[in-house]
């Protein structure tokens, strides 16, 4: 069986594409296999499942994002296959490599036995990328000692806020051991840190 050769560029007529100089080759190949399997048009269930699981941001190369967005637009109006997606792309067809690149992606999808594995890989990678890019909150939990030991006023209730869990007792922590932090699991405050 011949090895799959990955073209150096997705964009027609340009040298090595800077768009995937930072993208791992396995990610680019997975993207092409997923797009090719959707462009085949022989499994509408796979296409709908993929559109439900992946966002265009899951693709590392702008040309792949463009093709995926065109597939999503085509799926909203009718059957997804190579010819209908090419019509949907219109003027963007040459920017994504033209018929040659799209048909090469379809051919690559035939060599893969399980394109759903590639969808799962892309979804996992997109989740990791989102977690890395998530902003971190600069506040630390628990708040300062003064804030914890202040007496409650008549207007404040003694029940803990559902947004922030109550501080743990300081007797459980050694004074010499540094406080370790972990991401707060409270969905209302995803950036807050609290002791682990």
mmCIF file of C-alpha atoms in Angstrom:
data_model
loop_
_atom_site.group_PDB
_atom_site.id
_atom_site.type_symbol
_atom_site.label_atom_id
_atom_site.label_comp_id
_atom_site.label_asym_id
_atom_site.label_seq_id
_atom_site.Cartn_x
_atom_site.Cartn_y
_atom_site.Cartn_z
ATOM 1 C CA UNK A 1 0.000 0.000 0.000
ATOM 2 C CA UNK A 2 1.397 3.392 -0.953
ATOM 3 C CA UNK A 3 2.109 5.944 1.728
ATOM 4 C CA UNK A 4 -0.125 8.975 1.834
ATOM 5 C CA UNK A 5 1.711 12.034 0.613
ATOM 6 C CA UNK A 6 0.596 15.273 2.144
ATOM 7 C CA UNK A 7 0.973 18.250 -0.167
ATOM 8 C CA UNK A 8 3.144 21.065 1.154
ATOM 9 C CA UNK A 9 0.445 23.573 0.511
ATOM 10 C CA UNK A 10 -3.295 23.762 0.578
ATOM 11 C CA UNK A 11 -3.285 26.993 -1.368
ATOM 12 C CA UNK A 12 -2.776 26.584 -5.091
ATOM 13 C CA UNK A 13 0.341 28.167 -6.530
ATOM 14 C CA UNK A 14 1.991 29.282 -3.283
ATOM 15 C CA UNK A 15 5.187 27.738 -1.982
ATOM 16 C CA UNK A 16 5.182 26.215 1.469
ATOM 17 C CA UNK A 17 2.119 27.532 3.215
ATOM 18 C CA UNK A 18 2.751 29.461 6.418
ATOM 19 C CA UNK A 19 -0.749 28.498 7.578
ATOM 20 C CA UNK A 20 0.325 25.007 8.565
ATOM 21 C CA UNK A 21 3.944 25.534 9.490
ATOM 22 C CA UNK A 22 2.837 25.391 13.152
ATOM 23 C CA UNK A 23 0.166 22.719 12.632
ATOM 24 C CA UNK A 24 1.218 19.122 13.250
ATOM 25 C CA UNK A 25 1.111 16.923 10.159
ATOM 26 C CA UNK A 26 -1.195 14.439 11.918
ATOM 27 C CA UNK A 27 -3.719 17.209 12.620
ATOM 28 C CA UNK A 28 -3.638 18.379 9.008
ATOM 29 C CA UNK A 29 -4.106 14.816 7.772
ATOM 30 C CA UNK A 30 -6.997 14.238 10.207
ATOM 31 C CA UNK A 31 -8.658 17.427 9.008
ATOM 32 C CA UNK A 32 -8.327 16.404 5.366
ATOM 33 C CA UNK A 33 -9.721 12.924 6.061
ATOM 34 C CA UNK A 34 -12.727 14.348 7.921
ATOM 35 C CA UNK A 35 -13.408 16.915 5.185
ATOM 36 C CA UNK A 36 -12.961 14.283 2.477
ATOM 37 C CA UNK A 37 -15.353 11.872 4.193
ATOM 38 C CA UNK A 38 -17.957 14.628 4.400
ATOM 39 C CA UNK A 39 -17.381 15.639 0.762
ATOM 40 C CA UNK A 40 -17.951 12.048 -0.417
ATOM 41 C CA UNK A 41 -21.616 12.476 0.412
ATOM 42 C CA UNK A 42 -22.200 8.769 0.986
ATOM 43 C CA UNK A 43 -22.942 9.037 4.735
ATOM 44 C CA UNK A 44 -25.254 11.926 5.690
ATOM 45 C CA UNK A 45 -25.321 10.666 9.288
ATOM 46 C CA UNK A 46 -21.548 11.082 9.587
ATOM 47 C CA UNK A 47 -21.805 14.596 8.167
ATOM 48 C CA UNK A 48 -24.541 15.620 10.610
ATOM 49 C CA UNK A 49 -22.699 14.081 13.578
ATOM 50 C CA UNK A 50 -19.488 15.854 12.609
ATOM 51 C CA UNK A 51 -21.249 19.194 12.177
ATOM 52 C CA UNK A 52 -22.734 18.712 15.639
ATOM 53 C CA UNK A 53 -19.388 17.904 17.263
ATOM 54 C CA UNK A 54 -16.928 20.263 15.599
ATOM 55 C CA UNK A 55 -16.835 24.011 15.181
ATOM 56 C CA UNK A 56 -14.861 25.613 12.344
ATOM 57 C CA UNK A 57 -12.284 26.694 14.952
ATOM 58 C CA UNK A 58 -11.361 23.009 15.436
ATOM 59 C CA UNK A 59 -9.519 23.154 12.097
ATOM 60 C CA UNK A 60 -5.966 24.511 12.148
ATOM 61 C CA UNK A 61 -5.724 25.634 8.527
ATOM 62 C CA UNK A 62 -7.828 28.559 7.262
ATOM 63 C CA UNK A 63 -8.606 26.740 3.991
ATOM 64 C CA UNK A 64 -10.001 23.802 5.953
ATOM 65 C CA UNK A 65 -12.137 26.174 8.037
ATOM 66 C CA UNK A 66 -13.503 27.688 4.827
ATOM 67 C CA UNK A 67 -14.374 24.274 3.372
ATOM 68 C CA UNK A 68 -15.973 23.182 6.662
ATOM 69 C CA UNK A 69 -18.092 26.348 6.797
ATOM 70 C CA UNK A 70 -19.190 25.705 3.194
ATOM 71 C CA UNK A 71 -20.136 22.132 4.121
ATOM 72 C CA UNK A 72 -22.208 23.459 7.039
ATOM 73 C CA UNK A 73 -24.000 25.952 4.761
ATOM 74 C CA UNK A 74 -24.642 23.220 2.190
ATOM 75 C CA UNK A 75 -25.990 20.847 4.868
ATOM 76 C CA UNK A 76 -28.502 23.510 5.923
ATOM 77 C CA UNK A 77 -29.930 23.679 2.409
ATOM 78 C CA UNK A 78 -29.605 20.142 1.078
ATOM 79 C CA UNK A 79 -27.319 17.240 0.278
ATOM 80 C CA UNK A 80 -23.596 17.534 0.946
ATOM 81 C CA UNK A 81 -21.270 16.207 -1.731
ATOM 82 C CA UNK A 82 -18.251 17.454 -3.651
ATOM 83 C CA UNK A 83 -20.172 19.263 -6.405
ATOM 84 C CA UNK A 84 -22.639 21.064 -4.097
ATOM 85 C CA UNK A 85 -19.855 22.221 -1.775
ATOM 86 C CA UNK A 86 -17.860 23.487 -4.767
ATOM 87 C CA UNK A 87 -20.905 25.527 -5.816
ATOM 88 C CA UNK A 88 -21.284 26.846 -2.272
ATOM 89 C CA UNK A 89 -17.614 27.853 -2.162
ATOM 90 C CA UNK A 90 -17.987 29.897 -5.349
ATOM 91 C CA UNK A 91 -15.136 32.415 -5.536
ATOM 92 C CA UNK A 92 -13.412 30.841 -2.525
ATOM 93 C CA UNK A 93 -12.859 27.610 -4.451
ATOM 94 C CA UNK A 94 -9.488 28.731 -5.806
ATOM 95 C CA UNK A 95 -8.423 30.011 -2.371
ATOM 96 C CA UNK A 96 -8.851 26.538 -0.861
ATOM 97 C CA UNK A 97 -6.909 24.793 -3.631
ATOM 98 C CA UNK A 98 -9.624 24.194 -6.197
ATOM 99 C CA UNK A 99 -11.106 20.926 -7.362
ATOM 100 C CA UNK A 100 -7.710 19.207 -7.171
ATOM 101 C CA UNK A 101 -7.310 19.669 -3.408
ATOM 102 C CA UNK A 102 -10.929 18.830 -2.616
ATOM 103 C CA UNK A 103 -10.839 15.643 -4.682
ATOM 104 C CA UNK A 104 -7.477 14.719 -3.101
ATOM 105 C CA UNK A 105 -9.125 15.049 0.329
ATOM 106 C CA UNK A 106 -11.909 12.733 -0.830
ATOM 107 C CA UNK A 107 -9.307 10.194 -2.034
ATOM 108 C CA UNK A 108 -7.458 10.397 1.308
ATOM 109 C CA UNK A 109 -10.703 9.732 3.153
ATOM 110 C CA UNK A 110 -11.042 6.395 1.333
ATOM 111 C CA UNK A 111 -7.668 5.268 2.722
ATOM 112 C CA UNK A 112 -8.830 5.791 6.309
ATOM 113 C CA UNK A 113 -10.984 3.042 7.744
ATOM 114 C CA UNK A 114 -12.480 5.139 10.560
ATOM 115 C CA UNK A 115 -13.001 8.844 9.892
ATOM 116 C CA UNK A 116 -14.950 9.033 13.170
ATOM 117 C CA UNK A 117 -11.649 8.457 15.001
ATOM 118 C CA UNK A 118 -10.282 11.537 13.267
ATOM 119 C CA UNK A 119 -13.357 13.550 14.300
ATOM 120 C CA UNK A 120 -12.792 12.508 17.906
ATOM 121 C CA UNK A 121 -9.118 13.484 17.651
ATOM 122 C CA UNK A 122 -10.024 16.918 16.279
ATOM 123 C CA UNK A 123 -12.663 17.453 18.968
ATOM 124 C CA UNK A 124 -10.192 16.486 21.702
ATOM 125 C CA UNK A 125 -7.529 18.787 20.270
ATOM 126 C CA UNK A 126 -9.996 21.678 20.041
ATOM 127 C CA UNK A 127 -10.951 21.134 23.683
ATOM 128 C CA UNK A 128 -7.300 21.187 24.739
ATOM 129 C CA UNK A 129 -6.678 24.353 22.731
ATOM 130 C CA UNK A 130 -9.656 26.072 24.389
ATOM 131 C CA UNK A 131 -8.418 25.083 27.836
ATOM 132 C CA UNK A 132 -4.955 26.445 27.105
ATOM 133 C CA UNK A 133 -6.386 29.708 25.835
ATOM 134 C CA UNK A 134 -8.886 30.153 28.698
ATOM 135 C CA UNK A 135 -8.147 33.245 30.761
ATOM 136 C CA UNK A 136 -7.043 32.595 34.299
ATOM 137 C CA UNK A 137 -8.514 34.554 37.179
ATOM 138 C CA UNK A 138 -5.968 36.494 39.230
ATOM 139 C CA UNK A 139 -7.941 36.095 42.476
ATOM 140 C CA UNK A 140 -6.884 33.354 44.809
ATOM 141 C CA UNK A 141 -9.096 31.324 47.060
ATOM 142 C CA UNK A 142 -9.485 31.639 49.996
ATOM 143 C CA UNK A 143 -9.699 35.425 50.327
ATOM 144 C CA UNK A 144 -7.476 37.269 52.774
ATOM 145 C CA UNK A 145 -7.691 36.432 56.476
ATOM 146 C CA UNK A 146 -9.259 39.808 57.247
ATOM 147 C CA UNK A 147 -12.116 39.109 54.862
ATOM 148 C CA UNK A 148 -12.728 35.692 56.437
ATOM 149 C CA UNK A 149 -12.673 36.842 60.041
ATOM 150 C CA UNK A 150 -14.850 39.914 59.634
ATOM 151 C CA UNK A 151 -18.130 39.727 61.487
ATOM 152 C CA UNK A 152 -21.235 39.467 59.347
ATOM 153 C CA UNK A 153 -23.428 42.530 59.231
ATOM 154 C CA UNK A 154 -27.161 42.469 59.686
ATOM 155 C CA UNK A 155 -27.708 42.785 55.930
ATOM 156 C CA UNK A 156 -25.471 39.867 54.983
ATOM 157 C CA UNK A 157 -26.652 36.327 55.412
ATOM 158 C CA UNK A 158 -24.669 33.590 57.081
ATOM 159 C CA UNK A 159 -25.242 31.155 54.211
ATOM 160 C CA UNK A 160 -22.382 30.836 51.748
ATOM 161 C CA UNK A 161 -22.789 32.353 48.324
ATOM 162 C CA UNK A 162 -23.634 29.786 45.632
ATOM 163 C CA UNK A 163 -21.097 31.562 43.431
ATOM 164 C CA UNK A 164 -18.123 30.995 45.759
ATOM 165 C CA UNK A 165 -17.691 28.036 48.092
ATOM 166 C CA UNK A 166 -16.897 28.768 51.752
ATOM 167 C CA UNK A 167 -13.222 28.731 52.748
ATOM 168 C CA UNK A 168 -11.823 25.600 54.281
ATOM 169 C CA UNK A 169 -10.760 25.691 57.881
ATOM 170 C CA UNK A 170 -7.144 26.724 58.355
ATOM 171 C CA UNK A 171 -6.556 23.938 60.893
ATOM 172 C CA UNK A 172 -6.399 21.421 58.038
ATOM 173 C CA UNK A 173 -3.428 23.152 56.450
ATOM 174 C CA UNK A 174 0.095 23.218 57.801
ATOM 175 C CA UNK A 175 1.562 26.705 58.140
ATOM 176 C CA UNK A 176 4.814 25.615 56.481
ATOM 177 C CA UNK A 177 3.188 23.995 53.465
ATOM 178 C CA UNK A 178 2.442 26.328 50.529
ATOM 179 C CA UNK A 179 -1.118 26.569 49.306
ATOM 180 C CA UNK A 180 -1.644 24.582 46.134
ATOM 181 C CA UNK A 181 -4.349 25.751 43.806
ATOM 182 C CA UNK A 182 -6.640 24.074 41.328
ATOM 183 C CA UNK A 183 -9.296 25.402 39.009
ATOM 184 C CA UNK A 184 -12.577 26.024 40.755
ATOM 185 C CA UNK A 185 -15.275 23.630 39.610
ATOM 186 C CA UNK A 186 -18.039 26.160 40.246
ATOM 187 C CA UNK A 187 -19.576 26.813 36.840
ATOM 188 C CA UNK A 188 -20.538 30.379 37.762
ATOM 189 C CA UNK A 189 -16.890 31.269 38.385
ATOM 190 C CA UNK A 190 -14.719 29.238 35.995
ATOM 191 C CA UNK A 191 -11.578 31.305 36.553
ATOM 192 C CA UNK A 192 -11.544 31.301 40.365
ATOM 193 C CA UNK A 193 -8.860 29.314 42.144
ATOM 194 C CA UNK A 194 -9.255 27.491 45.435
ATOM 195 C CA UNK A 195 -7.040 25.205 47.497
ATOM 196 C CA UNK A 196 -6.663 21.728 46.094
#
